[in-house]
mmCIF file with all atom_site columns, N, CA and C in Angstrom:
data_model
loop_
_atom_site.group_PDB
_atom_site.id
_atom_site.type_symbol
_atom_site.label_atom_id
_atom_site.label_alt_id
_atom_site.label_comp_id
_atom_site.label_asym_id
_atom_site.label_entity_id
_atom_site.label_seq_id
_atom_site.pdbx_PDB_ins_code
_atom_site.Cartn_x
_atom_site.Cartn_y
_atom_site.Cartn_z
_atom_site.occupancy
_atom_site.B_iso_or_equiv
_atom_site.pdbx_formal_charge
_atom_site.auth_seq_id
_atom_site.auth_comp_id
_atom_site.auth_asym_id
_atom_site.auth_atom_id
_atom_site.pdbx_PDB_model_num
ATOM 1   N N  . MET A 1 1  ? 9.136   -5.846  -15.181 1.00 57.00 ? 1  MET A N  1
ATOM 2   C CA . MET A 1 1  ? 8.700   -5.627  -13.813 1.00 57.00 ? 1  MET A CA 1
ATOM 3   C C  . MET A 1 1  ? 8.979   -6.884  -12.998 1.00 57.00 ? 1  MET A C  1
ATOM 4   N N  . LEU A 1 2  ? 9.488   -6.684  -11.805 1.00 81.00 ? 2  LEU A N  1
ATOM 5   C CA . LEU A 1 2  ? 9.752   -7.802  -10.921 1.00 81.00 ? 2  LEU A CA 1
ATOM 6   C C  . LEU A 1 2  ? 8.452   -8.517  -10.572 1.00 81.00 ? 2  LEU A C  1
ATOM 7   N N  . GLN A 1 3  ? 8.536   -9.814  -10.371 1.00 91.00 ? 3  GLN A N  1
ATOM 8   C CA . GLN A 1 3  ? 7.337   -10.578 -10.027 1.00 91.00 ? 3  GLN A CA 1
ATOM 9   C C  . GLN A 1 3  ? 6.733   -10.089 -8.718  1.00 91.00 ? 3  GLN A C  1
ATOM 10  N N  . ALA A 1 4  ? 7.586   -9.830  -7.716  1.00 92.00 ? 4  ALA A N  1
ATOM 11  C CA . ALA A 1 4  ? 7.071   -9.345  -6.431  1.00 92.00 ? 4  ALA A CA 1
ATOM 12  C C  . ALA A 1 4  ? 6.349   -8.016  -6.614  1.00 92.00 ? 4  ALA A C  1
ATOM 13  N N  . GLN A 1 5  ? 6.943   -7.117  -7.379  1.00 95.00 ? 5  GLN A N  1
ATOM 14  C CA . GLN A 1 5  ? 6.327   -5.808  -7.614  1.00 95.00 ? 5  GLN A CA 1
ATOM 15  C C  . GLN A 1 5  ? 4.988   -5.960  -8.319  1.00 95.00 ? 5  GLN A C  1
ATOM 16  N N  . LYS A 1 6  ? 4.933   -6.844  -9.290  1.00 96.00 ? 6  LYS A N  1
ATOM 17  C CA . LYS A 1 6  ? 3.683   -7.081  -10.020 1.00 96.00 ? 6  LYS A CA 1
ATOM 18  C C  . LYS A 1 6  ? 2.605   -7.608  -9.077  1.00 96.00 ? 6  LYS A C  1
ATOM 19  N N  . SER A 1 7  ? 2.970   -8.558  -8.235  1.00 96.00 ? 7  SER A N  1
ATOM 20  C CA . SER A 1 7  ? 2.007   -9.135  -7.292  1.00 96.00 ? 7  SER A CA 1
ATOM 21  C C  . SER A 1 7  ? 1.540   -8.108  -6.269  1.00 96.00 ? 7  SER A C  1
ATOM 22  N N  . ILE A 1 8  ? 2.464   -7.285  -5.780  1.00 97.00 ? 8  ILE A N  1
ATOM 23  C CA . ILE A 1 8  ? 2.122   -6.237  -4.817  1.00 97.00 ? 8  ILE A CA 1
ATOM 24  C C  . ILE A 1 8  ? 1.150   -5.250  -5.447  1.00 97.00 ? 8  ILE A C  1
ATOM 25  N N  . THR A 1 9  ? 1.449   -4.827  -6.663  1.00 97.00 ? 9  THR A N  1
ATOM 26  C CA . THR A 1 9  ? 0.585   -3.886  -7.376  1.00 97.00 ? 9  THR A CA 1
ATOM 27  C C  . THR A 1 9  ? -0.811  -4.468  -7.568  1.00 97.00 ? 9  THR A C  1
ATOM 28  N N  . GLU A 1 10 ? -0.897  -5.747  -7.903  1.00 97.00 ? 10 GLU A N  1
ATOM 29  C CA . GLU A 1 10 ? -2.197  -6.396  -8.098  1.00 97.00 ? 10 GLU A CA 1
ATOM 30  C C  . GLU A 1 10 ? -3.023  -6.407  -6.815  1.00 97.00 ? 10 GLU A C  1
ATOM 31  N N  . ILE A 1 11 ? -2.388  -6.708  -5.682  1.00 97.00 ? 11 ILE A N  1
ATOM 32  C CA . ILE A 1 11 ? -3.104  -6.736  -4.402  1.00 97.00 ? 11 ILE A CA 1
ATOM 33  C C  . ILE A 1 11 ? -3.582  -5.335  -4.029  1.00 97.00 ? 11 ILE A C  1
ATOM 34  N N  . ILE A 1 12 ? -2.734  -4.337  -4.267  1.00 98.00 ? 12 ILE A N  1
ATOM 35  C CA . ILE A 1 12 ? -3.141  -2.958  -3.985  1.00 98.00 ? 12 ILE A CA 1
ATOM 36  C C  . ILE A 1 12 ? -4.373  -2.609  -4.812  1.00 98.00 ? 12 ILE A C  1
ATOM 37  N N  . GLU A 1 13 ? -4.338  -2.918  -6.100  1.00 97.00 ? 13 GLU A N  1
ATOM 38  C CA . GLU A 1 13 ? -5.444  -2.560  -6.995  1.00 97.00 ? 13 GLU A CA 1
ATOM 39  C C  . GLU A 1 13 ? -6.716  -3.361  -6.718  1.00 97.00 ? 13 GLU A C  1
ATOM 40  N N  . LYS A 1 14 ? -6.580  -4.649  -6.453  1.00 97.00 ? 14 LYS A N  1
ATOM 41  C CA . LYS A 1 14 ? -7.753  -5.520  -6.325  1.00 97.00 ? 14 LYS A CA 1
ATOM 42  C C  . LYS A 1 14 ? -8.350  -5.570  -4.922  1.00 97.00 ? 14 LYS A C  1
ATOM 43  N N  . ASP A 1 15 ? -7.507  -5.466  -3.901  1.00 96.00 ? 15 ASP A N  1
ATOM 44  C CA . ASP A 1 15 ? -7.989  -5.651  -2.531  1.00 96.00 ? 15 ASP A CA 1
ATOM 45  C C  . ASP A 1 15 ? -7.982  -4.375  -1.688  1.00 96.00 ? 15 ASP A C  1
ATOM 46  N N  . ILE A 1 16 ? -6.885  -3.645  -1.729  1.00 97.00 ? 16 ILE A N  1
ATOM 47  C CA . ILE A 1 16 ? -6.735  -2.493  -0.840  1.00 97.00 ? 16 ILE A CA 1
ATOM 48  C C  . ILE A 1 16 ? -7.461  -1.263  -1.375  1.00 97.00 ? 16 ILE A C  1
ATOM 49  N N  . LYS A 1 17 ? -7.266  -0.958  -2.642  1.00 96.00 ? 17 LYS A N  1
ATOM 50  C CA . LYS A 1 17 ? -7.860  0.251   -3.228  1.00 96.00 ? 17 LYS A CA 1
ATOM 51  C C  . LYS A 1 17 ? -9.383  0.283   -3.091  1.00 96.00 ? 17 LYS A C  1
ATOM 52  N N  . PRO A 1 18 ? -10.103 -0.806  -3.397  1.00 96.00 ? 18 PRO A N  1
ATOM 53  C CA . PRO A 1 18 ? -11.563 -0.763  -3.244  1.00 96.00 ? 18 PRO A CA 1
ATOM 54  C C  . PRO A 1 18 ? -12.006 -0.471  -1.807  1.00 96.00 ? 18 PRO A C  1
ATOM 55  N N  . ALA A 1 19 ? -11.282 -0.994  -0.830  1.00 93.00 ? 19 ALA A N  1
ATOM 56  C CA . ALA A 1 19 ? -11.629 -0.733  0.571   1.00 93.00 ? 19 ALA A CA 1
ATOM 57  C C  . ALA A 1 19 ? -11.470 0.746   0.897   1.00 93.00 ? 19 ALA A C  1
ATOM 58  N N  . LEU A 1 20 ? -10.390 1.354   0.421   1.00 94.00 ? 20 LEU A N  1
ATOM 59  C CA . LEU A 1 20 ? -10.168 2.776   0.678   1.00 94.00 ? 20 LEU A CA 1
ATOM 60  C C  . LEU A 1 20 ? -11.169 3.636   -0.091  1.00 94.00 ? 20 LEU A C  1
ATOM 61  N N  . MET A 1 21 ? -11.504 3.216   -1.301  1.00 94.00 ? 21 MET A N  1
ATOM 62  C CA . MET A 1 21 ? -12.461 3.972   -2.115  1.00 94.00 ? 21 MET A CA 1
ATOM 63  C C  . MET A 1 21 ? -13.848 3.997   -1.475  1.00 94.00 ? 21 MET A C  1
ATOM 64  N N  . SER A 1 22 ? -14.177 2.974   -0.720  1.00 92.00 ? 22 SER A N  1
ATOM 65  C CA . SER A 1 22 ? -15.482 2.933   -0.064  1.00 92.00 ? 22 SER A CA 1
ATOM 66  C C  . SER A 1 22 ? -15.633 4.035   0.985   1.00 92.00 ? 22 SER A C  1
ATOM 67  N N  . HIS A 1 23 ? -14.519 4.659   1.359   1.00 87.00 ? 23 HIS A N  1
ATOM 68  C CA . HIS A 1 23 ? -14.526 5.760   2.328   1.00 87.00 ? 23 HIS A CA 1
ATOM 69  C C  . HIS A 1 23 ? -14.104 7.072   1.680   1.00 87.00 ? 23 HIS A C  1
ATOM 70  N N  . GLY A 1 24 ? -14.098 7.120   0.357   1.00 93.00 ? 24 GLY A N  1
ATOM 71  C CA . GLY A 1 24 ? -13.736 8.345   -0.350  1.00 93.00 ? 24 GLY A CA 1
ATOM 72  C C  . GLY A 1 24 ? -12.250 8.541   -0.553  1.00 93.00 ? 24 GLY A C  1
ATOM 73  N N  . GLY A 1 25 ? -11.467 7.533   -0.236  1.00 94.00 ? 25 GLY A N  1
ATOM 74  C CA . GLY A 1 25 ? -10.016 7.634   -0.375  1.00 94.00 ? 25 GLY A CA 1
ATOM 75  C C  . GLY A 1 25 ? -9.506  6.830   -1.545  1.00 94.00 ? 25 GLY A C  1
ATOM 76  N N  . GLY A 1 26 ? -8.204  6.721   -1.611  1.00 95.00 ? 26 GLY A N  1
ATOM 77  C CA . GLY A 1 26 ? -7.576  5.949   -2.665  1.00 95.00 ? 26 GLY A CA 1
ATOM 78  C C  . GLY A 1 26 ? -6.118  5.720   -2.356  1.00 95.00 ? 26 GLY A C  1
ATOM 79  N N  . ILE A 1 27 ? -5.471  4.953   -3.210  1.00 97.00 ? 27 ILE A N  1
ATOM 80  C CA . ILE A 1 27 ? -4.069  4.627   -3.032  1.00 97.00 ? 27 ILE A CA 1
ATOM 81  C C  . ILE A 1 27 ? -3.443  4.411   -4.397  1.00 97.00 ? 27 ILE A C  1
ATOM 82  N N  . GLU A 1 28 ? -2.202  4.841   -4.540  1.00 97.00 ? 28 GLU A N  1
ATOM 83  C CA . GLU A 1 28 ? -1.437  4.630   -5.767  1.00 97.00 ? 28 GLU A CA 1
ATOM 84  C C  . GLU A 1 28 ? -0.124  3.951   -5.409  1.00 97.00 ? 28 GLU A C  1
ATOM 85  N N  . PHE A 1 29 ? 0.243   2.937   -6.158  1.00 97.00 ? 29 PHE A N  1
ATOM 86  C CA . PHE A 1 29 ? 1.557   2.323   -6.012  1.00 97.00 ? 29 PHE A CA 1
ATOM 87  C C  . PHE A 1 29 ? 2.584   3.295   -6.569  1.00 97.00 ? 29 PHE A C  1
ATOM 88  N N  . VAL A 1 30 ? 3.674   3.531   -5.834  1.00 98.00 ? 30 VAL A N  1
ATOM 89  C CA . VAL A 1 30 ? 4.740   4.428   -6.283  1.00 98.00 ? 30 VAL A CA 1
ATOM 90  C C  . VAL A 1 30 ? 5.970   3.628   -6.684  1.00 98.00 ? 30 VAL A C  1
ATOM 91  N N  . SER A 1 31 ? 6.475   2.776   -5.765  1.00 97.00 ? 31 SER A N  1
ATOM 92  C CA . SER A 1 31 ? 7.670   1.997   -6.095  1.00 97.00 ? 31 SER A CA 1
ATOM 93  C C  . SER A 1 31 ? 7.851   0.846   -5.117  1.00 97.00 ? 31 SER A C  1
ATOM 94  N N  . TYR A 1 32 ? 8.742   -0.063  -5.501  1.00 97.00 ? 32 TYR A N  1
ATOM 95  C CA . TYR A 1 32 ? 9.113   -1.196  -4.660  1.00 97.00 ? 32 TYR A CA 1
ATOM 96  C C  . TYR A 1 32 ? 10.617  -1.336  -4.703  1.00 97.00 ? 32 TYR A C  1
ATOM 97  N N  . ASP A 1 33 ? 11.240  -1.348  -3.537  1.00 96.00 ? 33 ASP A N  1
ATOM 98  C CA . ASP A 1 33 ? 12.685  -1.538  -3.422  1.00 96.00 ? 33 ASP A CA 1
ATOM 99  C C  . ASP A 1 33 ? 12.918  -2.976  -2.981  1.00 96.00 ? 33 ASP A C  1
ATOM 100 N N  . GLU A 1 34 ? 13.365  -3.796  -3.914  1.00 94.00 ? 34 GLU A N  1
ATOM 101 C CA . GLU A 1 34 ? 13.546  -5.219  -3.628  1.00 94.00 ? 34 GLU A CA 1
ATOM 102 C C  . GLU A 1 34 ? 14.609  -5.454  -2.563  1.00 94.00 ? 34 GLU A C  1
ATOM 103 N N  . LYS A 1 35 ? 15.676  -4.688  -2.596  1.00 95.00 ? 35 LYS A N  1
ATOM 104 C CA . LYS A 1 35 ? 16.767  -4.857  -1.626  1.00 95.00 ? 35 LYS A CA 1
ATOM 105 C C  . LYS A 1 35 ? 16.301  -4.522  -0.210  1.00 95.00 ? 35 LYS A C  1
ATOM 106 N N  . GLU A 1 36 ? 15.601  -3.398  -0.072  1.00 97.00 ? 36 GLU A N  1
ATOM 107 C CA . GLU A 1 36 ? 15.113  -2.959  1.238   1.00 97.00 ? 36 GLU A CA 1
ATOM 108 C C  . GLU A 1 36 ? 13.778  -3.603  1.612   1.00 97.00 ? 36 GLU A C  1
ATOM 109 N N  . LYS A 1 37 ? 13.137  -4.231  0.621   1.00 97.00 ? 37 LYS A N  1
ATOM 110 C CA . LYS A 1 37 ? 11.816  -4.842  0.809   1.00 97.00 ? 37 LYS A CA 1
ATOM 111 C C  . LYS A 1 37 ? 10.803  -3.804  1.290   1.00 97.00 ? 37 LYS A C  1
ATOM 112 N N  . LYS A 1 38 ? 10.874  -2.632  0.648   1.00 98.00 ? 38 LYS A N  1
ATOM 113 C CA . LYS A 1 38 ? 10.037  -1.498  1.030   1.00 98.00 ? 38 LYS A CA 1
ATOM 114 C C  . LYS A 1 38 ? 9.122   -1.102  -0.116  1.00 98.00 ? 38 LYS A C  1
ATOM 115 N N  . VAL A 1 39 ? 7.857   -0.881  0.214   1.00 98.00 ? 39 VAL A N  1
ATOM 116 C CA . VAL A 1 39 ? 6.854   -0.437  -0.746  1.00 98.00 ? 39 VAL A CA 1
ATOM 117 C C  . VAL A 1 39 ? 6.529   1.024   -0.447  1.00 98.00 ? 39 VAL A C  1
ATOM 118 N N  . LEU A 1 40 ? 6.523   1.843   -1.487  1.00 98.00 ? 40 LEU A N  1
ATOM 119 C CA . LEU A 1 40 ? 6.102   3.233   -1.354  1.00 98.00 ? 40 LEU A CA 1
ATOM 120 C C  . LEU A 1 40 ? 4.761   3.397   -2.052  1.00 98.00 ? 40 LEU A C  1
ATOM 121 N N  . VAL A 1 41 ? 3.832   4.038   -1.364  1.00 98.00 ? 41 VAL A N  1
ATOM 122 C CA . VAL A 1 41 ? 2.503   4.294   -1.908  1.00 98.00 ? 41 VAL A CA 1
ATOM 123 C C  . VAL A 1 41 ? 2.152   5.762   -1.683  1.00 98.00 ? 41 VAL A C  1
ATOM 124 N N  . ARG A 1 42 ? 1.121   6.204   -2.360  1.00 97.00 ? 42 ARG A N  1
ATOM 125 C CA . ARG A 1 42 ? 0.581   7.551   -2.160  1.00 97.00 ? 42 ARG A CA 1
ATOM 126 C C  . ARG A 1 42 ? -0.895  7.400   -1.810  1.00 97.00 ? 42 ARG A C  1
ATOM 127 N N  . LEU A 1 43 ? -1.277  7.930   -0.650  1.00 96.00 ? 43 LEU A N  1
ATOM 128 C CA . LEU A 1 43 ? -2.682  7.924   -0.264  1.00 96.00 ? 43 LEU A CA 1
ATOM 129 C C  . LEU A 1 43 ? -3.340  9.128   -0.914  1.00 96.00 ? 43 LEU A C  1
ATOM 130 N N  . THR A 1 44 ? -4.498  8.920   -1.522  1.00 95.00 ? 44 THR A N  1
ATOM 131 C CA . THR A 1 44 ? -5.174  9.976   -2.273  1.00 95.00 ? 44 THR A CA 1
ATOM 132 C C  . THR A 1 44 ? -6.597  10.172  -1.766  1.00 95.00 ? 44 THR A C  1
ATOM 133 N N  . GLY A 1 45 ? -7.257  11.160  -2.332  1.00 93.00 ? 45 GLY A N  1
ATOM 134 C CA . GLY A 1 45 ? -8.637  11.433  -1.949  1.00 93.00 ? 45 GLY A CA 1
ATOM 135 C C  . GLY A 1 45 ? -8.739  11.766  -0.472  1.00 93.00 ? 45 GLY A C  1
ATOM 136 N N  . ALA A 1 46 ? -9.782  11.294  0.164   1.00 92.00 ? 46 ALA A N  1
ATOM 137 C CA . ALA A 1 46 ? -10.002 11.573  1.581   1.00 92.00 ? 46 ALA A CA 1
ATOM 138 C C  . ALA A 1 46 ? -8.879  11.022  2.453   1.00 92.00 ? 46 ALA A C  1
ATOM 139 N N  . CYS A 1 47 ? -8.215  9.976   2.016   1.00 90.00 ? 47 CYS A N  1
ATOM 140 C CA . CYS A 1 47 ? -7.122  9.392   2.796   1.00 90.00 ? 47 CYS A CA 1
ATOM 141 C C  . CYS A 1 47 ? -5.907  10.318  2.859   1.00 90.00 ? 47 CYS A C  1
ATOM 142 N N  . GLY A 1 48 ? -5.731  11.126  1.825   1.00 86.00 ? 48 GLY A N  1
ATOM 143 C CA . GLY A 1 48 ? -4.563  11.992  1.759   1.00 86.00 ? 48 GLY A CA 1
ATOM 144 C C  . GLY A 1 48 ? -4.453  12.977  2.900   1.00 86.00 ? 48 GLY A C  1
ATOM 145 N N  . GLY A 1 49 ? -5.556  13.527  3.355   1.00 85.00 ? 49 GLY A N  1
ATOM 146 C CA . GLY A 1 49 ? -5.519  14.506  4.421   1.00 85.00 ? 49 GLY A CA 1
ATOM 147 C C  . GLY A 1 49 ? -6.156  14.029  5.712   1.00 85.00 ? 49 GLY A C  1
ATOM 148 N N  . CYS A 1 50 ? -6.478  12.788  5.770   1.00 87.00 ? 50 CYS A N  1
ATOM 149 C CA . CYS A 1 50 ? -7.182  12.234  6.926   1.00 87.00 ? 50 CYS A CA 1
ATOM 150 C C  . CYS A 1 50 ? -6.257  12.115  8.141   1.00 87.00 ? 50 CYS A C  1
ATOM 151 N N  . PRO A 1 51 ? -6.758  12.481  9.331   1.00 90.00 ? 51 PRO A N  1
ATOM 152 C CA . PRO A 1 51 ? -5.936  12.327  10.529  1.00 90.00 ? 51 PRO A CA 1
ATOM 153 C C  . PRO A 1 51 ? -5.660  10.858  10.875  1.00 90.00 ? 51 PRO A C  1
ATOM 154 N N  . PHE A 1 52 ? -6.412  9.948   10.280  1.00 90.00 ? 52 PHE A N  1
ATOM 155 C CA . PHE A 1 52 ? -6.199  8.524   10.529  1.00 90.00 ? 52 PHE A CA 1
ATOM 156 C C  . PHE A 1 52 ? -5.402  7.846   9.417   1.00 90.00 ? 52 PHE A C  1
ATOM 157 N N  . ALA A 1 53 ? -4.777  8.623   8.559   1.00 91.00 ? 53 ALA A N  1
ATOM 158 C CA . ALA A 1 53 ? -4.018  8.068   7.432   1.00 91.00 ? 53 ALA A CA 1
ATOM 159 C C  . ALA A 1 53 ? -2.916  7.129   7.895   1.00 91.00 ? 53 ALA A C  1
ATOM 160 N N  . ARG A 1 54 ? -2.278  7.465   8.998   1.00 92.00 ? 54 ARG A N  1
ATOM 161 C CA . ARG A 1 54 ? -1.195  6.621   9.518   1.00 92.00 ? 54 ARG A CA 1
ATOM 162 C C  . ARG A 1 54 ? -1.729  5.232   9.902   1.00 92.00 ? 54 ARG A C  1
ATOM 163 N N  . GLU A 1 55 ? -2.887  5.207   10.551  1.00 93.00 ? 55 GLU A N  1
ATOM 164 C CA . GLU A 1 55 ? -3.500  3.934   10.934  1.00 93.00 ? 55 GLU A CA 1
ATOM 165 C C  . GLU A 1 55 ? -3.959  3.154   9.705   1.00 93.00 ? 55 GLU A C  1
ATOM 166 N N  . THR A 1 56 ? -4.508  3.866   8.734   1.00 92.00 ? 56 THR A N  1
ATOM 167 C CA . THR A 1 56 ? -4.918  3.223   7.482   1.00 92.00 ? 56 THR A CA 1
ATOM 168 C C  . THR A 1 56 ? -3.718  2.578   6.815   1.00 92.00 ? 56 THR A C  1
ATOM 169 N N  . LEU A 1 57 ? -2.624  3.312   6.759   1.00 94.00 ? 57 LEU A N  1
ATOM 170 C CA . LEU A 1 57 ? -1.412  2.787   6.135   1.00 94.00 ? 57 LEU A CA 1
ATOM 171 C C  . LEU A 1 57 ? -0.939  1.531   6.860   1.00 94.00 ? 57 LEU A C  1
ATOM 172 N N  . ARG A 1 58 ? -0.946  1.571   8.164   1.00 94.00 ? 58 ARG A N  1
ATOM 173 C CA . ARG A 1 58 ? -0.446  0.432   8.933   1.00 94.00 ? 58 ARG A CA 1
ATOM 174 C C  . ARG A 1 58 ? -1.381  -0.769  8.870   1.00 94.00 ? 58 ARG A C  1
ATOM 175 N N  . PHE A 1 59 ? -2.662  -0.534  9.152   1.00 93.00 ? 59 PHE A N  1
ATOM 176 C CA . PHE A 1 59 ? -3.579  -1.663  9.303   1.00 93.00 ? 59 PHE A CA 1
ATOM 177 C C  . PHE A 1 59 ? -4.214  -2.145  8.002   1.00 93.00 ? 59 PHE A C  1
ATOM 178 N N  . GLN A 1 60 ? -4.476  -1.249  7.073   1.00 93.00 ? 60 GLN A N  1
ATOM 179 C CA . GLN A 1 60 ? -5.146  -1.667  5.840   1.00 93.00 ? 60 GLN A CA 1
ATOM 180 C C  . GLN A 1 60 ? -4.191  -1.866  4.677   1.00 93.00 ? 60 GLN A C  1
ATOM 181 N N  . VAL A 1 61 ? -2.989  -1.353  4.792   1.00 97.00 ? 61 VAL A N  1
ATOM 182 C CA . VAL A 1 61 ? -2.042  -1.498  3.686   1.00 97.00 ? 61 VAL A CA 1
ATOM 183 C C  . VAL A 1 61 ? -0.865  -2.373  4.112   1.00 97.00 ? 61 VAL A C  1
ATOM 184 N N  . GLU A 1 62 ? -0.110  -1.921  5.097   1.00 97.00 ? 62 GLU A N  1
ATOM 185 C CA . GLU A 1 62 ? 1.093   -2.648  5.500   1.00 97.00 ? 62 GLU A CA 1
ATOM 186 C C  . GLU A 1 62 ? 0.787   -4.058  5.992   1.00 97.00 ? 62 GLU A C  1
ATOM 187 N N  . ASN A 1 63 ? -0.190  -4.213  6.868   1.00 96.00 ? 63 ASN A N  1
ATOM 188 C CA . ASN A 1 63 ? -0.503  -5.546  7.386   1.00 96.00 ? 63 ASN A CA 1
ATOM 189 C C  . ASN A 1 63 ? -0.956  -6.500  6.287   1.00 96.00 ? 63 ASN A C  1
ATOM 190 N N  . VAL A 1 64 ? -1.735  -5.994  5.332   1.00 97.00 ? 64 VAL A N  1
ATOM 191 C CA . VAL A 1 64 ? -2.185  -6.841  4.220   1.00 97.00 ? 64 VAL A CA 1
ATOM 192 C C  . VAL A 1 64 ? -0.990  -7.282  3.382   1.00 97.00 ? 64 VAL A C  1
ATOM 193 N N  . LEU A 1 65 ? -0.135  -6.331  3.002   1.00 98.00 ? 65 LEU A N  1
ATOM 194 C CA . LEU A 1 65 ? 1.004   -6.674  2.145   1.00 98.00 ? 65 LEU A CA 1
ATOM 195 C C  . LEU A 1 65 ? 2.010   -7.569  2.861   1.00 98.00 ? 65 LEU A C  1
ATOM 196 N N  . LYS A 1 66 ? 2.283   -7.296  4.123   1.00 97.00 ? 66 LYS A N  1
ATOM 197 C CA . LYS A 1 66 ? 3.199   -8.159  4.884   1.00 97.00 ? 66 LYS A CA 1
ATOM 198 C C  . LYS A 1 66 ? 2.610   -9.559  5.046   1.00 97.00 ? 66 LYS A C  1
ATOM 199 N N  . GLY A 1 67 ? 1.305   -9.633  5.256   1.00 97.00 ? 67 GLY A N  1
ATOM 200 C CA . GLY A 1 67 ? 0.652   -10.929 5.401   1.00 97.00 ? 67 GLY A CA 1
ATOM 201 C C  . GLY A 1 67 ? 0.682   -11.748 4.128   1.00 97.00 ? 67 GLY A C  1
ATOM 202 N N  . ARG A 1 68 ? 0.511   -11.093 2.993   1.00 96.00 ? 68 ARG A N  1
ATOM 203 C CA . ARG A 1 68 ? 0.508   -11.792 1.704   1.00 96.00 ? 68 ARG A CA 1
ATOM 204 C C  . ARG A 1 68 ? 1.916   -12.097 1.207   1.00 96.00 ? 68 ARG A C  1
ATOM 205 N N  . PHE A 1 69 ? 2.859   -11.207 1.534   1.00 96.00 ? 69 PHE A N  1
ATOM 206 C CA . PHE A 1 69 ? 4.226   -11.332 1.013   1.00 96.00 ? 69 PHE A CA 1
ATOM 207 C C  . PHE A 1 69 ? 5.251   -11.191 2.140   1.00 96.00 ? 69 PHE A C  1
ATOM 208 N N  . PRO A 1 70 ? 5.246   -12.117 3.107   1.00 96.00 ? 70 PRO A N  1
ATOM 209 C CA . PRO A 1 70 ? 6.126   -11.969 4.269   1.00 96.00 ? 70 PRO A CA 1
ATOM 210 C C  . PRO A 1 70 ? 7.616   -11.954 3.932   1.00 96.00 ? 70 PRO A C  1
ATOM 211 N N  . ASP A 1 71 ? 8.004   -12.585 2.860   1.00 95.00 ? 71 ASP A N  1
ATOM 212 C CA . ASP A 1 71 ? 9.418   -12.597 2.477   1.00 95.00 ? 71 ASP A CA 1
ATOM 213 C C  . ASP A 1 71 ? 9.795   -11.433 1.575   1.00 95.00 ? 71 ASP A C  1
ATOM 214 N N  . ALA A 1 72 ? 8.812   -10.717 1.051   1.00 96.00 ? 72 ALA A N  1
ATOM 215 C CA . ALA A 1 72 ? 9.094   -9.646  0.089   1.00 96.00 ? 72 ALA A CA 1
ATOM 216 C C  . ALA A 1 72 ? 8.817   -8.246  0.622   1.00 96.00 ? 72 ALA A C  1
ATOM 217 N N  . VAL A 1 73 ? 7.996   -8.130  1.678   1.00 97.00 ? 73 VAL A N  1
ATOM 218 C CA . VAL A 1 73 ? 7.633   -6.804  2.190   1.00 97.00 ? 73 VAL A CA 1
ATOM 219 C C  . VAL A 1 73 ? 7.957   -6.714  3.678   1.00 97.00 ? 73 VAL A C  1
ATOM 220 N N  . LYS A 1 74 ? 8.815   -5.766  4.003   1.00 97.00 ? 74 LYS A N  1
ATOM 221 C CA . LYS A 1 74 ? 9.161   -5.511  5.407   1.00 97.00 ? 74 LYS A CA 1
ATOM 222 C C  . LYS A 1 74 ? 8.577   -4.193  5.895   1.00 97.00 ? 74 LYS A C  1
ATOM 223 N N  . SER A 1 75 ? 8.360   -3.245  4.970   1.00 97.00 ? 75 SER A N  1
ATOM 224 C CA . SER A 1 75 ? 7.785   -1.960  5.370   1.00 97.00 ? 75 SER A CA 1
ATOM 225 C C  . SER A 1 75 ? 7.019   -1.334  4.217   1.00 97.00 ? 75 SER A C  1
ATOM 226 N N  . VAL A 1 76 ? 6.069   -0.483  4.595   1.00 98.00 ? 76 VAL A N  1
ATOM 227 C CA . VAL A 1 76 ? 5.288   0.282   3.628   1.00 98.00 ? 76 VAL A CA 1
ATOM 228 C C  . VAL A 1 76 ? 5.281   1.725   4.117   1.00 98.00 ? 76 VAL A C  1
ATOM 229 N N  . GLU A 1 77 ? 5.595   2.647   3.213   1.00 96.00 ? 77 GLU A N  1
ATOM 230 C CA . GLU A 1 77 ? 5.614   4.064   3.560   1.00 96.00 ? 77 GLU A CA 1
ATOM 231 C C  . GLU A 1 77 ? 4.780   4.844   2.556   1.00 96.00 ? 77 GLU A C  1
ATOM 232 N N  . SER A 1 78 ? 4.231   5.947   3.045   1.00 95.00 ? 78 SER A N  1
ATOM 233 C CA . SER A 1 78 ? 3.451   6.831   2.192   1.00 95.00 ? 78 SER A CA 1
ATOM 234 C C  . SER A 1 78 ? 4.290   8.046   1.821   1.00 95.00 ? 78 SER A C  1
ATOM 235 N N  . VAL A 1 79 ? 4.182   8.465   0.567   1.00 94.00 ? 79 VAL A N  1
ATOM 236 C CA . VAL A 1 79 ? 4.862   9.669   0.095   1.00 94.00 ? 79 VAL A CA 1
ATOM 237 C C  . VAL A 1 79 ? 3.800   10.651  -0.382  1.00 94.00 ? 79 VAL A C  1
ATOM 238 N N  . ASP A 1 80 ? 4.175   11.928  -0.406  1.00 84.00 ? 80 ASP A N  1
ATOM 239 C CA . ASP A 1 80 ? 3.246   12.964  -0.884  1.00 84.00 ? 80 ASP A CA 1
ATOM 240 C C  . ASP A 1 80 ? 3.322   13.114  -2.375  1.00 84.00 ? 80 ASP A C  1
#
């Protein structure tokens, strides 16, 4: 596993997932494209069908990952 991918996965599990779980939601790491610097995640639980999922993805996931890994993460997208 790439070091960046490992670090991204750790932040998702330790920092982001607990915040989403506090609202009945969740998140799963799907993949990391090192060339495109893109992270794919799956929002689960209450987050999966929430009308605010887009905002959650941007503010609670993408901003955190970009802030922690500015050279490794340029975008975060959710997949079904």
